[in-house]
């Protein structure tokens, strides 16, 4: 009887334990479900708020100046893109446009009083161990520049004043039309050039330091136009290119054959030829002949003066034979008197 009561008590304890365990899991499960429901509701509220804000922004863009954004999104959706992809792509496009506008404002014309674009000044000085005329004649041979420079591809002259230059700037090619404003033989050349991507004003002067030493001073004012040129202008790429080509000119003329140099020696004033190449050459030849004639006349005058001096000396010199005869006659007369 006692054993039967004990077994009943054990069974009741086991049932209570099972019931307690089951009720605890149920409570934990219920709490977990409630938590997840609460988080889901909170997420939905957040999403709803964000969608509301986005909708308001879209409506404001449609009502204001940014109506193009909503139109662009609609066009992308009609083109087959998902709404989310269309929004992201259109937003990225707007960011790109803002970056480009910022770059333009950075490299574009200044908003100061002058309103002019930034100008780059390039000044180079170079001494070349050649006579003045030979150095100047080399410089006037523009069609030879493409053979020793890196930036010049070709040069073609329309006439004595204008020329077309094709340049290479990195991977791009540029064309410029140059006009000579002033050109004085063995002295200076002033020019201007215009192109789609910039303009330049330049002046090169030649100075004789000695019979076989010439100094060249090069001054260039460069105004870039275009994103690529303005970007290169920040790093002074054009200045470095011109400096290297200037040194290439020095190397080229130093090893060139002087007998093959035949430059253009005409004179230009205010963009017009005032003396042709032939006229200047003829004038220089006449001056050279005149200098040679003056030198011969001076030599002849000096020679004549020397001959005149000799004649005067001969007149003043005593006649030795005559004087000796006179002395003998005087001695004879003295002897006769003494007798």
PDB file of C-alpha atoms in Angstrom, residues 143-262:
ATOM      1  CA  UNK A 143      58.903  74.297 -91.435  1.00  0.00           C
ATOM      2  CA  UNK A 144      61.927  72.699 -89.728  1.00  0.00           C
ATOM      3  CA  UNK A 145      60.427  72.867 -86.220  1.00  0.00           C
ATOM      4  CA  UNK A 146      58.609  69.553 -86.557  1.00  0.00           C
ATOM      5  CA  UNK A 147      61.946  67.812 -87.070  1.00  0.00           C
ATOM      6  CA  UNK A 148      63.481  68.572 -83.673  1.00  0.00           C
ATOM      7  CA  UNK A 149      60.576  69.509 -81.332  1.00  0.00           C
ATOM      8  CA  UNK A 150      58.198  67.142 -79.552  1.00  0.00           C
ATOM      9  CA  UNK A 151      55.103  69.332 -79.506  1.00  0.00           C
ATOM     10  CA  UNK A 152      55.054  70.580 -83.122  1.00  0.00           C
ATOM     11  CA  UNK A 153      53.738  68.127 -85.697  1.00  0.00           C
ATOM     12  CA  UNK A 154      53.698  70.337 -88.792  1.00  0.00           C
ATOM     13  CA  UNK A 155      53.859  73.978 -89.887  1.00  0.00           C
ATOM     14  CA  UNK A 156      52.549  75.341 -93.173  1.00  0.00           C
ATOM     15  CA  UNK A 157      52.901  78.997 -94.189  1.00  0.00           C
ATOM     16  CA  UNK A 158      50.097  80.648 -96.140  1.00  0.00           C
ATOM     17  CA  UNK A 159      52.197  83.781 -96.777  1.00  0.00           C
ATOM     18  CA  UNK A 160      54.950  85.805 -95.123  1.00  0.00           C
ATOM     19  CA  UNK A 161      52.644  86.859 -92.271  1.00  0.00           C
ATOM     20  CA  UNK A 162      50.354  83.897 -91.434  1.00  0.00           C
ATOM     21  CA  UNK A 163      51.094  80.232 -90.751  1.00  0.00           C
ATOM     22  CA  UNK A 164      49.151  77.152 -89.589  1.00  0.00           C
ATOM     23  CA  UNK A 165      50.560  75.103 -86.710  1.00  0.00           C
ATOM     24  CA  UNK A 166      49.483  71.600 -85.694  1.00  0.00           C
ATOM     25  CA  UNK A 167      50.528  70.739 -82.153  1.00  0.00           C
ATOM     26  CA  UNK A 168      50.338  67.620 -80.014  1.00  0.00           C
ATOM     27  CA  UNK A 169      49.251  68.033 -76.388  1.00  0.00           C
ATOM     28  CA  UNK A 170      49.378  64.637 -74.695  1.00  0.00           C
ATOM     29  CA  UNK A 171      47.019  62.301 -76.561  1.00  0.00           C
ATOM     30  CA  UNK A 172      45.193  65.217 -78.215  1.00  0.00           C
ATOM     31  CA  UNK A 173      46.010  67.300 -81.287  1.00  0.00           C
ATOM     32  CA  UNK A 174      45.462  71.030 -81.546  1.00  0.00           C
ATOM     33  CA  UNK A 175      45.549  73.498 -84.451  1.00  0.00           C
ATOM     34  CA  UNK A 176      46.509  77.167 -84.231  1.00  0.00           C
ATOM     35  CA  UNK A 177      46.655  79.967 -86.777  1.00  0.00           C
ATOM     36  CA  UNK A 178      49.592  82.291 -86.104  1.00  0.00           C
ATOM     37  CA  UNK A 179      50.004  85.862 -87.348  1.00  0.00           C
ATOM     38  CA  UNK A 180      53.317  87.719 -87.248  1.00  0.00           C
ATOM     39  CA  UNK A 181      52.763  91.261 -86.003  1.00  0.00           C
ATOM     40  CA  UNK A 182      56.362  92.505 -85.995  1.00  0.00           C
ATOM     41  CA  UNK A 183      59.524  91.033 -87.467  1.00  0.00           C
ATOM     42  CA  UNK A 184      62.842  92.902 -87.600  1.00  0.00           C
ATOM     43  CA  UNK A 185      65.841  90.944 -88.924  1.00  0.00           C
ATOM     44  CA  UNK A 186      68.369  89.948 -86.261  1.00  0.00           C
ATOM     45  CA  UNK A 187      66.333  91.782 -83.610  1.00  0.00           C
ATOM     46  CA  UNK A 188      62.824  90.522 -82.720  1.00  0.00           C
ATOM     47  CA  UNK A 189      59.687  88.635 -83.790  1.00  0.00           C
ATOM     48  CA  UNK A 190      56.266  89.310 -82.230  1.00  0.00           C
ATOM     49  CA  UNK A 191      53.279  87.088 -83.026  1.00  0.00           C
ATOM     50  CA  UNK A 192      49.758  86.119 -81.965  1.00  0.00           C
ATOM     51  CA  UNK A 193      47.934  82.811 -82.459  1.00  0.00           C
ATOM     52  CA  UNK A 194      44.354  81.673 -82.117  1.00  0.00           C
ATOM     53  CA  UNK A 195      42.843  78.211 -81.817  1.00  0.00           C
ATOM     54  CA  UNK A 196      39.770  76.391 -80.595  1.00  0.00           C
ATOM     55  CA  UNK A 197      41.484  75.548 -77.294  1.00  0.00           C
ATOM     56  CA  UNK A 198      43.405  78.720 -76.516  1.00  0.00           C
ATOM     57  CA  UNK A 199      45.242  81.832 -77.669  1.00  0.00           C
ATOM     58  CA  UNK A 200      48.834  83.009 -77.324  1.00  0.00           C
ATOM     59  CA  UNK A 201      50.883  86.167 -77.625  1.00  0.00           C
ATOM     60  CA  UNK A 202      54.620  85.787 -77.975  1.00  0.00           C
ATOM     61  CA  UNK A 203      57.829  87.733 -78.485  1.00  0.00           C
ATOM     62  CA  UNK A 204      61.331  86.406 -79.164  1.00  0.00           C
ATOM     63  CA  UNK A 205      64.342  88.739 -79.179  1.00  0.00           C
ATOM     64  CA  UNK A 206      67.936  88.128 -80.292  1.00  0.00           C
ATOM     65  CA  UNK A 207      70.948  89.740 -78.591  1.00  0.00           C
ATOM     66  CA  UNK A 208      74.579  89.578 -79.742  1.00  0.00           C
ATOM     67  CA  UNK A 209      76.855  88.847 -76.793  1.00  0.00           C
ATOM     68  CA  UNK A 210      79.908  88.222 -78.957  1.00  0.00           C
ATOM     69  CA  UNK A 211      80.980  87.289 -82.496  1.00  0.00           C
ATOM     70  CA  UNK A 212      79.946  83.668 -81.896  1.00  0.00           C
ATOM     71  CA  UNK A 213      77.518  83.982 -78.959  1.00  0.00           C
ATOM     72  CA  UNK A 214      73.834  84.938 -79.170  1.00  0.00           C
ATOM     73  CA  UNK A 215      71.234  85.234 -76.398  1.00  0.00           C
ATOM     74  CA  UNK A 216      67.558  84.466 -77.111  1.00  0.00           C
ATOM     75  CA  UNK A 217      64.814  85.761 -74.802  1.00  0.00           C
ATOM     76  CA  UNK A 218      61.407  84.113 -75.274  1.00  0.00           C
ATOM     77  CA  UNK A 219      58.246  85.541 -73.676  1.00  0.00           C
ATOM     78  CA  UNK A 220      54.848  83.852 -74.206  1.00  0.00           C
ATOM     79  CA  UNK A 221      51.420  84.714 -72.785  1.00  0.00           C
ATOM     80  CA  UNK A 222      49.102  81.692 -72.981  1.00  0.00           C
ATOM     81  CA  UNK A 223      45.333  81.790 -72.398  1.00  0.00           C
ATOM     82  CA  UNK A 224      43.887  78.239 -72.250  1.00  0.00           C
ATOM     83  CA  UNK A 225      40.333  77.398 -73.280  1.00  0.00           C
ATOM     84  CA  UNK A 226      38.741  74.040 -72.495  1.00  0.00           C
ATOM     85  CA  UNK A 227      38.775  71.608 -69.599  1.00  0.00           C
ATOM     86  CA  UNK A 228      41.855  69.653 -70.744  1.00  0.00           C
ATOM     87  CA  UNK A 229      43.952  72.768 -71.399  1.00  0.00           C
ATOM     88  CA  UNK A 230      42.946  74.422 -68.139  1.00  0.00           C
ATOM     89  CA  UNK A 231      43.745  71.267 -66.193  1.00  0.00           C
ATOM     90  CA  UNK A 232      47.164  71.075 -67.839  1.00  0.00           C
ATOM     91  CA  UNK A 233      47.677  74.748 -67.084  1.00  0.00           C
ATOM     92  CA  UNK A 234      47.420  74.025 -63.359  1.00  0.00           C
ATOM     93  CA  UNK A 235      50.448  71.735 -63.586  1.00  0.00           C
ATOM     94  CA  UNK A 236      52.185  74.131 -66.026  1.00  0.00           C
ATOM     95  CA  UNK A 237      52.453  71.377 -68.606  1.00  0.00           C
ATOM     96  CA  UNK A 238      52.576  73.866 -71.482  1.00  0.00           C
ATOM     97  CA  UNK A 239      55.478  75.730 -69.888  1.00  0.00           C
ATOM     98  CA  UNK A 240      57.509  72.549 -69.442  1.00  0.00           C
ATOM     99  CA  UNK A 241      56.805  71.490 -73.021  1.00  0.00           C
ATOM    100  CA  UNK A 242      57.923  74.868 -74.391  1.00  0.00           C
ATOM    101  CA  UNK A 243      61.057  74.843 -72.226  1.00  0.00           C
ATOM    102  CA  UNK A 244      62.068  71.401 -73.515  1.00  0.00           C
ATOM    103  CA  UNK A 245      61.435  72.355 -77.147  1.00  0.00           C
ATOM    104  CA  UNK A 246      63.467  75.535 -76.621  1.00  0.00           C
ATOM    105  CA  UNK A 247      66.420  73.407 -75.547  1.00  0.00           C
ATOM    106  CA  UNK A 248      65.825  71.116 -78.510  1.00  0.00           C
ATOM    107  CA  UNK A 249      66.203  74.190 -80.730  1.00  0.00           C
ATOM    108  CA  UNK A 250      69.548  74.916 -79.093  1.00  0.00           C
ATOM    109  CA  UNK A 251      70.718  71.356 -79.730  1.00  0.00           C
ATOM    110  CA  UNK A 252      69.495  71.407 -83.328  1.00  0.00           C
ATOM    111  CA  UNK A 253      71.156  74.671 -84.388  1.00  0.00           C
ATOM    112  CA  UNK A 254      74.393  73.810 -82.601  1.00  0.00           C
ATOM    113  CA  UNK A 255      74.955  70.779 -84.842  1.00  0.00           C
ATOM    114  CA  UNK A 256      73.371  72.141 -88.042  1.00  0.00           C
ATOM    115  CA  UNK A 257      75.436  72.901 -91.144  1.00  0.00           C
ATOM    116  CA  UNK A 258      75.843  76.709 -91.370  1.00  0.00           C
ATOM    117  CA  UNK A 259      76.037  76.579 -95.181  1.00  0.00           C
ATOM    118  CA  UNK A 260      72.500  75.161 -95.393  1.00  0.00           C
ATOM    119  CA  UNK A 261      70.872  77.936 -93.343  1.00  0.00           C
ATOM    120  CA  UNK A 262      68.680  80.228 -95.429  1.00  0.00           C
TER     121      UNK A 262
END
